[in-house]
C-alpha cells in the first residue's frame, strides 16, 4: 500500500486513526498499531508478513535473553544468533542472486565454464529497513544502550510501524521507546494539526514535484543512448531532484503520520542540496541511515581512532557497504566507494576547499552529487559510462519530452531544494492563510494521485 | 540515554547531529496545543465552506492542467465525455472534427488519429477501419489502438520490401469508428461521407451484440438543421467540473469486483422487470442473426459502391479462451444488453462469426478471422469482455495486415 494511494488515504488511514484514538489503554494501542502494520505490509503480499513476524520474534526473544542473562557468553549468543539470522534472511532475499552472478562471472574469468543457478526470489519490500530496526534493537540491547522490552506488542508495533515500515526513516528503538511507552497518554490534539501539515507537505513533494519530474526523466533514461548532452544533463538533473523529493516526501509523510499517532519519528532529510562539502551532504541526506552506519559499522570498525590510514579504510568500507545496502549491484558498490572517496578527499584537502566562495562550493558539491547519481541510477556500468560520456562530451541527440515544461519544473524543484525551506523550516502554524495553502496543496495532490498512473516510491526497491 | 560516540572529527563528519538534539528541536517545534481561540460557529462554518471550495477549485484546476500536460486537452474544453466526440450533421453521425477528450483526439476530418489531408496523396494507399468502441479503442495507450498498429505494421512491411515494384509509397489508416456506432450508421457514413476520401480498402470490425438490443439497430438520423459543428451550451460545458467524473471513475476502480458484479446484476434485473415475461432472449434469436447478416451483405455493397475493397473481420471476445473471471465479465457484458442472457450473448457472437464469414465468402470478400486467432492466443489481450489491451490490438493488427494486403492485391497487385 502506498501513502499516495486512494485506498490508503480514504480507507486505511481513517480507520487506523479512528480506532487508535478510540482505544483507551496503552496495550490495546500497541496491539492495534501492530495489526495496522501487518495489514499495511500484507496488502502487498500477505506471505511476507510471516517473514516480518519471524524476524520480530527472533529479535524479541533476543531482548528477553538480554534481560535474563548477564554473563558475557550468553549475552554474546543473544547478539550473534539473532543478528546472523536477520542478516541471513536479508542476504538470501536481497543478495543471493548477486552473489551467484558475481561468482559465475568470476569463474568465467578464471576460465571455468560452470553454470550456477539463478534463483527465482522476490525481494520483500522494506526488508532492508525492518532488518535495520531489529538489528539496531539487538545491538543496542547488547550494549546496554536500551533496556529491552518485555511487551511483545510494543516491540511488534515498533518493527511493523506502518508509517516507516517500507522505506524508513530508520527509527531506532531508543528514539521511539518513550513515545511507545506513553502512547496511551498522548495528547491527540497536540499532534494532529502538525502531523497533517507534515503529511501534506510530503505529499506535495512526492506527487506534485517528484512525479512531475518523473514524467520526463523516466522515458528519457529508458532511452539514454539517444540523448544529447543537454538532454542527458536535463535527465540527470531531473533524476537528482526526483530522487530527493520522492524520498524526502516519503520521509516527511512518515514523520507526519507518526505525529498523528503520537510518535516522534526523527528527521531524515535536511535540505541536502544546500551542502557545501561531502561531510555536510551526509549530515543532511538520509540522516537515519548515515547515523546507523556510523554507530553500527564505522565506530565498531575503529572509526578514526587508529591513525589516518585506518580512518580512510573505515570510511571507505562504511560507504561501500552503505552503497551495497541500497541494492545488490556493483554500481551501488561503486557509488558508495565514490562517496567514500569524496569524504576521504575532503578530509585530506578540506582546508583548500573551504576557502572557496560558499556559492561555488554549493554548486560544485551539487555537481559531484549529480555524478554520483549517474552510478546510482544506472542499471549497468555500460549505462553509467554512456551517460558520463554524453554529459561530458558534446553529443547530438534527443532532448527530454516537453523540454520547456521540464525546465520549468526543474527550476521550481531546484529553488525549493537548494534555496527554499524544508518542512522543518516552514512555519506550519494554523493561521487561516496557511490552512488555505495546505488545503489547496492537498486538493492539487489528490487530483494528481487520482488522475495519474500508478507511481511507487523510488526507495521501495531498497 | 547516552549515545555511544567515537572520538574524533570524522564521526562528526558523518553525522554530528544527535538523535536527541533532533528530537528536542522537533518537540520544541510542536505547539503546546492547538491554541486557536474558538471561533464563533458562523465564522467557523464560513471558514469550513471556504476551505472546501478552495479544495475543490484546486482539485479542478490541477485536473485540467494535468489533462493539458498529458494529452494536450485544452484547459477550457467544452468536450465533457467520449460521447461528445460524435457529431450529427447532414451526413449522419461521425467523429467531431478537432474534438478531444483526454487521450482520444479526433483530426480535422473527424477520424481518430493524426492529421491527414482530405485528398489522398499520390502513392498513398488509404485504408479506413470502421466499427464501434472495439475499433475506436478504449483501453489502449494513445496510438496503440489497432488502427494505428495496422498502419505501423503495413508501413513496416512496405519498408521491408512488400509491394516492391508497385507505385506504393505509404499506407494511411483512418479510424472512422466511434463508441456505439451501429452497423446501419456505418453504412450511412460510408455512403454519405467516406467516399470523398477515396479509400482503397474499408475494414469493418463488427459488434454483433448490438443486434441483441431492445430494437434492431438503425442508422442514427441525420441532422440537417445545424450548419456547423459548434456545441450548444458551450460555456456551461466548459464549466462542467471534471472533478466529479474523476472521482466517480476512481470510486469505480476502488470498488471490490464483487460489489460491481452485484450492482450490474441488479441493474440488468431492474431492466428486465420493466418488460413483460418472455422479453429476454434465452436462445439465439434467429431473426436477429438474419438481420445482422443482411445488414452485413448490404454493407459490402455500399463499400464497393464507394469505390473501395471491403475486408470483414470476425468479432472476438474475451471468452475465446477459458479465464478465471469469466462470470464477472459476462455479467458486465450482460448489463449492456439486458435483453439477452449472458450465455445467449456469447452464443450469438459465435453464430455471428459464421454469418460474417458466409456473407464475406459469398461476395468474394477477404475475411480477417480475429476470433479464430484469439482462440489460440495466450496473454492478456482483453481489458474487459470485448475491448483490447495494447497487446490485443497488436495481435488484431497482425491478422488484419495480411487481410488488407490481400484485399489490395486485387487492385494494386501488391504481394503480401
Coordinates of C-alpha atoms in Angstrom, one line a residue, chain A:
Chain A
X1 CA 0.0 0.0 0.0
X2 CA 1.3 3.4 -0.9
X3 CA 0.8 6.7 1.1
X4 CA -0.1 8.3 -2.2
X5 CA -3.0 6.0 -3.0
X6 CA -6.7 6.5 -2.6
X7 CA -7.1 3.3 -0.6
X8 CA -4.5 4.5 2.0
X9 CA -5.9 8.0 2.2
X10 CA -9.6 7.2 2.3
X11 CA -9.8 3.7 3.9
X12 CA -6.7 2.6 5.7
X13 CA -5.6 5.9 7.4
X14 CA -9.1 7.0 8.6
X15 CA -9.8 3.5 10.0
X16 CA -6.3 3.2 11.6
X17 CA -6.5 6.7 13.1
X18 CA -10.1 6.5 14.4
X19 CA -9.7 3.1 16.0
X20 CA -6.4 4.0 17.5
X21 CA -7.7 7.1 19.3
X22 CA -10.9 5.3 20.2
X23 CA -8.9 2.7 22.2
X24 CA -8.2 3.6 25.9
X25 CA -5.2 1.5 27.0
X26 CA -1.5 1.5 26.1
X27 CA -1.6 -2.2 25.4
X28 CA -4.6 -2.0 23.1
X29 CA -2.9 0.7 21.1
X30 CA 0.2 -1.3 20.8
X31 CA -1.8 -4.2 19.5
X32 CA -3.7 -2.0 17.1
X33 CA -0.5 -0.4 15.7
X34 CA 1.0 -3.9 15.2
X35 CA -2.2 -5.1 13.4
X36 CA -2.3 -2.0 11.1
X37 CA 1.4 -2.5 10.3
X38 CA 0.8 -6.1 9.3
X39 CA -2.3 -5.2 7.2
X40 CA -0.4 -2.4 5.6
X41 CA 2.5 -4.7 4.7
X42 CA 0.3 -7.7 3.8
X43 CA -1.7 -5.6 1.4
X44 CA 1.3 -6.0 -1.0
X45 CA 2.0 -9.7 -0.3
X46 CA 0.4 -11.4 2.7
X47 CA 3.0 -14.2 2.8
X48 CA 5.9 -11.8 3.6
X49 CA 4.2 -10.8 6.8
X50 CA 5.3 -14.2 8.1
X51 CA 8.9 -13.2 7.4
X52 CA 8.5 -10.0 9.3
X53 CA 6.8 -11.9 12.2
X54 CA 9.7 -14.3 12.3
X55 CA 12.3 -11.5 12.4
X56 CA 10.3 -9.8 15.1
X57 CA 10.0 -13.0 17.2
X58 CA 13.7 -13.7 16.9
X59 CA 14.7 -10.1 18.0
X60 CA 12.1 -10.0 20.7
X61 CA 13.5 -13.3 22.1
X62 CA 17.0 -11.9 22.0
X63 CA 15.8 -9.0 24.1
X64 CA 14.3 -11.4 26.6
X65 CA 17.6 -13.2 26.7
X66 CA 19.5 -10.0 27.5
X67 CA 17.0 -9.4 30.4
X68 CA 17.6 -12.9 31.7
X69 CA 21.3 -13.4 31.3
X70 CA 24.0 -11.1 32.4
X71 CA 27.1 -13.3 31.7
X72 CA 29.1 -12.5 28.7
X73 CA 28.8 -15.8 27.0
X74 CA 25.0 -15.9 27.0
X75 CA 24.8 -12.3 26.0
X76 CA 27.1 -12.8 23.1
X77 CA 24.9 -15.7 21.9
X78 CA 21.9 -13.4 22.2
X79 CA 23.7 -11.0 20.0
X80 CA 25.2 -13.3 17.4
X81 CA 22.4 -15.7 16.7
X82 CA 19.6 -13.2 16.0
X83 CA 21.8 -10.8 14.1
X84 CA 23.1 -13.7 12.0
X85 CA 19.6 -14.8 11.4
X86 CA 18.4 -11.4 10.3
X87 CA 21.5 -10.9 8.1
X88 CA 21.0 -14.4 6.6
X89 CA 17.4 -13.5 5.7
X90 CA 18.4 -10.2 4.2
X91 CA 21.3 -11.9 2.4
X92 CA 19.2 -14.6 0.9
X93 CA 16.4 -12.4 -0.3
X94 CA 18.5 -9.4 -1.4
X95 CA 21.9 -10.7 -2.2
X96 CA 21.7 -14.4 -3.1
X97 CA 21.4 -13.8 -6.9
X98 CA 24.0 -11.0 -6.8
X99 CA 26.4 -13.4 -5.1
X100 CA 25.7 -16.2 -7.6
X101 CA 26.0 -13.9 -10.6
X102 CA 29.3 -12.5 -9.3
X103 CA 30.6 -16.0 -8.6
X104 CA 29.6 -17.0 -12.1
X105 CA 31.4 -14.1 -13.7
X106 CA 34.5 -14.7 -11.6
X107 CA 34.6 -18.4 -12.6
X108 CA 34.2 -17.4 -16.2
X109 CA 37.1 -15.0 -15.9
X110 CA 39.2 -17.9 -14.4
X111 CA 38.2 -20.0 -17.5
X112 CA 35.9 -22.3 -15.6
X113 CA 32.7 -23.0 -17.5
X114 CA 30.4 -23.6 -14.6
X115 CA 26.7 -22.7 -14.7
X116 CA 25.4 -21.6 -11.4
X117 CA 21.7 -21.3 -10.9
X118 CA 19.7 -18.1 -10.9
X119 CA 17.2 -18.2 -8.0
X120 CA 13.6 -17.1 -8.5
X121 CA 13.5 -14.8 -5.5
X122 CA 11.1 -11.9 -4.9
X123 CA 12.6 -9.2 -2.8
X124 CA 10.3 -8.4 0.1
X125 CA 9.6 -4.7 0.1
X126 CA 11.2 -2.9 3.1
X127 CA 13.3 -5.8 4.3
X128 CA 16.4 -3.6 4.4
X129 CA 14.6 -1.2 6.6
X130 CA 13.0 -3.5 9.1
X131 CA 16.1 -5.6 9.3
X132 CA 18.0 -2.5 10.4
X133 CA 15.3 -1.9 13.0
X134 CA 15.7 -5.3 14.5
X135 CA 19.5 -5.4 14.4
X136 CA 19.8 -2.0 16.0
X137 CA 17.4 -3.2 18.7
X138 CA 19.6 -6.2 19.4
X139 CA 22.9 -4.4 19.3
X140 CA 21.6 -1.6 21.5
X141 CA 20.3 -4.1 23.9
X142 CA 23.6 -5.9 24.0
X143 CA 25.5 -2.7 24.5
X144 CA 23.1 -1.7 27.3
X145 CA 22.1 1.5 25.5
X146 CA 18.5 0.4 25.8
X147 CA 16.6 -1.9 28.2
X148 CA 14.8 -4.4 26.0
X149 CA 11.1 -4.5 26.3
X150 CA 9.1 -7.4 27.7
X151 CA 6.0 -6.2 26.0
X152 CA 5.8 -8.2 22.7
X153 CA 3.1 -5.9 21.2
X154 CA 5.1 -2.8 21.9
X155 CA 8.1 -4.4 20.1
X156 CA 5.9 -5.7 17.2
X157 CA 4.4 -2.2 16.9
X158 CA 7.9 -0.7 16.7
X159 CA 9.0 -3.2 14.0
X160 CA 5.9 -3.0 11.9
X161 CA 5.0 0.7 12.4
X162 CA 3.4 1.3 9.0
X163 CA 4.5 4.9 8.7
X164 CA 8.2 3.9 8.3
X165 CA 7.9 0.2 7.6
X166 CA 8.9 0.0 3.9
X167 CA 11.2 3.0 3.2
X168 CA 12.3 4.5 6.5
X169 CA 13.3 6.7 8.2
X170 CA 15.3 4.0 10.1
X171 CA 13.9 4.5 13.6
X172 CA 16.0 3.1 16.4
X173 CA 14.0 1.7 19.4
X174 CA 15.7 4.2 21.7
X175 CA 14.3 7.2 19.8
X176 CA 10.7 6.0 19.9
X177 CA 10.7 3.9 23.1
X178 CA 9.4 6.8 25.3
X179 CA 6.6 7.6 22.9
X180 CA 5.6 4.0 22.6
X181 CA 5.5 3.6 26.4
X182 CA 3.4 6.7 26.8
X183 CA 1.2 6.1 23.8
X184 CA -1.9 5.6 26.0
X185 CA -1.4 9.1 27.5
X186 CA -0.6 11.0 24.3
X187 CA -2.3 14.4 23.8
X188 CA -4.1 13.8 20.4
X189 CA -4.8 17.4 19.6
X190 CA -1.2 18.4 20.3
X191 CA 0.0 16.3 17.4
X192 CA -2.8 16.1 14.8
X193 CA -2.5 19.5 13.2
X194 CA 1.2 19.4 12.8
X195 CA 1.1 15.8 11.6
X196 CA -1.4 16.6 8.9
X197 CA 0.7 19.6 7.8
X198 CA 3.8 17.5 7.5
X199 CA 1.9 14.8 5.6
X200 CA 0.5 17.3 3.1
X201 CA 3.9 18.9 2.5
X202 CA 5.4 15.4 2.0
X203 CA 2.5 14.6 -0.4
X204 CA 3.3 17.7 -2.4
X205 CA 7.0 16.8 -2.5
X206 CA 6.2 13.3 -3.9
X207 CA 3.1 13.8 -6.0
X208 CA 3.5 17.3 -7.3
X209 CA 7.3 17.7 -7.6
X210 CA 8.8 14.2 -7.9
X211 CA 6.2 12.6 -10.0
X212 CA 6.1 15.7 -12.4
X213 CA 9.8 15.3 -12.9
X214 CA 9.5 11.5 -13.3
X215 CA 7.2 12.2 -16.3
X216 CA 10.1 13.3 -18.4
X217 CA 13.1 11.7 -16.6
X218 CA 11.8 8.1 -16.7
X219 CA 11.2 8.0 -20.5
X220 CA 14.5 9.9 -21.2
X221 CA 16.6 7.5 -19.1
X222 CA 14.9 4.4 -20.6
X223 CA 16.3 5.6 -23.9
X224 CA 19.5 7.1 -22.5
X225 CA 21.6 6.1 -25.5
X226 CA 19.5 8.5 -27.7
X227 CA 20.1 11.6 -25.5
X228 CA 22.1 14.7 -26.5
X229 CA 24.4 16.3 -24.0
X230 CA 21.7 18.8 -23.0
X231 CA 19.2 16.0 -22.8
X232 CA 21.4 13.9 -20.6
X233 CA 22.1 16.8 -18.2
X234 CA 18.3 17.6 -18.1
X235 CA 17.6 13.9 -17.4
X236 CA 20.2 13.6 -14.7
X237 CA 19.4 16.9 -13.0
X238 CA 15.8 15.8 -13.1
X239 CA 16.7 12.4 -11.5
X240 CA 18.7 14.3 -8.9
X241 CA 15.6 16.3 -7.8
X242 CA 13.2 13.4 -8.4
X243 CA 15.1 11.1 -6.0
X244 CA 15.3 13.8 -3.4
X245 CA 11.7 14.9 -3.4
X246 CA 10.5 11.3 -3.8
X247 CA 12.4 10.0 -0.8
X248 CA 12.2 13.2 1.3
X249 CA 8.5 13.3 0.5
X250 CA 8.0 9.8 1.8
X251 CA 10.1 10.6 5.0
X252 CA 8.1 13.8 5.6
X253 CA 4.8 11.9 5.2
X254 CA 6.2 9.2 7.6
X255 CA 7.1 11.8 10.2
X256 CA 3.6 13.4 9.8
X257 CA 1.9 10.1 10.2
X258 CA 4.0 9.3 13.2
X259 CA 2.8 12.6 14.8
X260 CA -0.8 11.8 14.1
X261 CA -0.3 8.7 16.2
X262 CA 1.7 10.5 18.9
X263 CA 5.1 9.2 17.8
X264 CA 8.1 11.3 17.0
X265 CA 10.0 9.9 14.0
X266 CA 13.3 11.6 13.5
X267 CA 14.2 13.9 10.6
X268 CA 15.6 12.1 7.6
X269 CA 16.5 15.0 5.2
X270 CA 17.7 18.4 6.0
X271 CA 18.0 20.1 2.5
X272 CA 21.0 18.0 1.4
X273 CA 21.5 20.0 -1.8
X274 CA 22.4 23.1 0.3
X275 CA 25.5 21.2 1.4
X276 CA 28.9 22.8 0.8
X277 CA 31.0 19.7 1.1
X278 CA 30.7 15.9 1.2
X279 CA 30.7 15.7 5.0
X280 CA 27.8 18.1 5.2
X281 CA 26.0 16.2 2.5
X282 CA 26.0 13.1 4.6
X283 CA 24.8 15.0 7.6
X284 CA 21.8 16.2 5.6
X285 CA 21.0 13.2 3.3
X286 CA 19.2 10.1 4.6
X287 CA 20.2 11.1 8.2
X288 CA 18.8 8.0 9.8
X289 CA 20.9 5.7 7.6
X290 CA 24.1 7.7 8.0
X291 CA 23.8 7.7 11.8
X292 CA 23.1 3.9 11.7
X293 CA 26.2 3.3 9.5
X294 CA 28.2 5.4 11.9
X295 CA 27.1 3.7 15.1
X296 CA 26.8 0.1 13.9
X297 CA 29.6 0.0 11.3
X298 CA 32.1 2.8 11.3
X299 CA 32.6 3.0 15.0
X300 CA 32.9 -0.8 15.6
X301 CA 35.4 -0.8 12.7
X302 CA 37.5 1.5 14.8
X303 CA 36.3 4.9 13.5
X304 CA 39.2 7.4 13.4
X305 CA 40.9 6.1 16.5
X306 CA 43.8 4.2 14.8
X307 CA 45.5 6.6 12.6
X308 CA 44.9 8.2 9.2
X309 CA 45.2 5.1 7.0
X310 CA 42.8 3.1 9.2
X311 CA 40.4 6.0 9.2
X312 CA 40.3 6.1 5.4
X313 CA 39.9 2.4 5.3
X314 CA 37.0 2.5 7.7
X315 CA 35.4 5.4 5.9
X316 CA 35.6 3.6 2.5
X317 CA 34.4 0.3 4.0
X318 CA 31.4 2.1 5.6
X319 CA 30.4 3.9 2.4
X320 CA 30.9 0.8 0.2
X321 CA 28.7 -1.3 2.5
X322 CA 26.3 1.6 2.7
X323 CA 26.2 1.5 -1.1
X324 CA 25.6 -2.2 -1.2
X325 CA 22.8 -1.8 1.3
X326 CA 20.9 0.2 -1.3
X327 CA 20.9 -2.5 -3.9
X328 CA 22.5 -5.8 -4.9
X329 CA 24.6 -4.5 -7.8
X330 CA 28.2 -3.4 -8.4
X331 CA 27.0 0.0 -9.5
X332 CA 25.8 0.7 -5.9
X333 CA 29.1 -0.5 -4.6
X334 CA 31.0 1.9 -6.8
X335 CA 28.5 4.7 -5.9
X336 CA 29.3 4.0 -2.2
X337 CA 33.0 4.0 -3.0
X338 CA 32.7 7.2 -4.9
X339 CA 31.2 9.0 -1.9
X340 CA 33.7 7.3 0.4
X341 CA 36.4 8.8 -1.8
X342 CA 34.8 12.2 -1.7
X343 CA 34.7 12.1 2.1
X344 CA 38.3 11.0 2.3
X345 CA 39.5 13.7 -0.2
X346 CA 37.6 16.3 1.7
X347 CA 39.1 15.1 4.9
X348 CA 42.6 15.3 3.4
X349 CA 42.2 18.6 1.4
X350 CA 39.2 20.2 3.0
X351 CA 41.0 23.3 4.0
X352 CA 41.6 24.3 0.4
X353 CA 38.1 23.5 -0.5
X354 CA 36.7 25.5 2.5
X355 CA 38.5 28.7 1.3
X356 CA 36.3 28.9 -1.8
X357 CA 33.2 31.0 -2.1
X358 CA 30.2 29.3 -0.5
X359 CA 28.1 29.6 -3.7
X360 CA 30.8 28.0 -5.7
X361 CA 31.2 25.2 -3.1
X362 CA 27.4 24.5 -3.1
X363 CA 27.3 24.3 -6.9
X364 CA 30.5 22.2 -7.1
X365 CA 29.2 19.8 -4.4
X366 CA 25.9 19.6 -6.2
X367 CA 27.6 18.6 -9.5
X368 CA 29.6 16.0 -7.7
X369 CA 26.4 14.5 -6.2
X370 CA 24.8 14.5 -9.7
X371 CA 27.7 12.5 -11.0
X372 CA 27.2 10.1 -8.1
X373 CA 23.5 9.7 -9.0
X374 CA 24.6 8.6 -12.5
X375 CA 26.1 5.5 -10.9
X376 CA 23.2 5.1 -8.6
X377 CA 20.6 5.3 -11.3
X378 CA 22.4 3.2 -13.9
X379 CA 21.3 -0.3 -14.3
X380 CA 24.8 -1.3 -15.6
X381 CA 28.3 0.2 -15.9
X382 CA 27.6 0.4 -19.7
X383 CA 24.7 2.8 -19.0
X384 CA 26.7 4.8 -16.5
X385 CA 29.7 5.2 -18.9
X386 CA 27.4 6.1 -21.7
X387 CA 25.7 8.8 -19.6
X388 CA 29.0 10.2 -18.4
X389 CA 30.2 10.3 -22.0
X390 CA 27.1 12.1 -23.2
X391 CA 27.2 14.5 -20.3
X392 CA 30.9 15.4 -20.7
X393 CA 31.4 15.2 -24.5
X394 CA 29.2 17.4 -26.7
X395 CA 26.8 15.0 -28.4
X396 CA 23.9 15.4 -30.7
X397 CA 20.7 13.6 -29.9
X398 CA 17.3 13.9 -28.2
X399 CA 16.1 16.3 -25.5
X400 CA 13.7 15.2 -22.9
X401 CA 9.9 15.1 -23.6
X402 CA 8.3 18.6 -23.4
X403 CA 11.6 20.3 -22.7
X404 CA 10.1 23.8 -21.8
X405 CA 7.8 22.3 -19.2
X406 CA 10.6 20.1 -17.9
X407 CA 12.9 23.1 -17.5
X408 CA 10.1 25.0 -15.7
X409 CA 9.5 22.1 -13.3
X410 CA 13.3 21.7 -12.7
X411 CA 13.6 25.4 -11.9
X412 CA 11.0 25.2 -9.2
X413 CA 12.4 22.0 -7.8
X414 CA 15.9 23.4 -7.8
X415 CA 14.8 26.5 -6.0
X416 CA 13.0 24.5 -3.3
X417 CA 15.8 22.0 -2.8
X418 CA 18.7 24.5 -3.0
X419 CA 17.3 27.7 -1.6
X420 CA 13.8 27.1 -0.2
X421 CA 12.8 25.9 3.2
X422 CA 12.4 22.2 4.1
X423 CA 9.4 21.1 6.1
X424 CA 11.2 21.7 9.4
X425 CA 12.0 25.3 8.4
X426 CA 8.4 26.1 7.4
X427 CA 6.0 27.9 9.5
X428 CA 3.2 25.4 9.8
X429 CA 1.1 27.3 12.4
X430 CA -2.6 27.1 11.8
X431 CA -3.3 30.6 10.5
X432 CA -6.2 30.9 8.0
X433 CA -3.8 31.7 5.2
X434 CA -1.6 28.7 5.9
X435 CA -4.6 26.4 6.2
X436 CA -5.8 27.7 2.9
X437 CA -2.4 27.0 1.3
X438 CA -2.3 23.4 2.7
X439 CA -5.9 22.8 1.7
X440 CA -5.2 23.9 -1.9
X441 CA -2.0 21.8 -1.9
X442 CA -3.9 18.8 -0.7
X443 CA -6.6 19.3 -3.4
X444 CA -3.9 19.5 -6.1
X445 CA -2.1 16.5 -4.8
X446 CA -5.2 14.4 -4.7
X447 CA -6.1 15.4 -8.3
X448 CA -2.7 14.2 -9.4
X449 CA -2.9 11.0 -7.4
X450 CA -6.3 10.0 -8.7
X451 CA -5.7 11.2 -12.3
X452 CA -2.2 9.7 -12.8
X453 CA -0.8 6.3 -13.4
X454 CA 0.5 4.2 -10.5
X455 CA 3.6 5.8 -9.0
X456 CA 5.6 3.8 -6.4
X457 CA 8.3 5.4 -4.2
X458 CA 11.8 5.0 -5.6
X459 CA 13.2 3.9 -2.3
X460 CA 10.8 0.9 -2.1
X461 CA 13.3 -1.1 -4.2
X462 CA 15.9 -0.9 -1.4

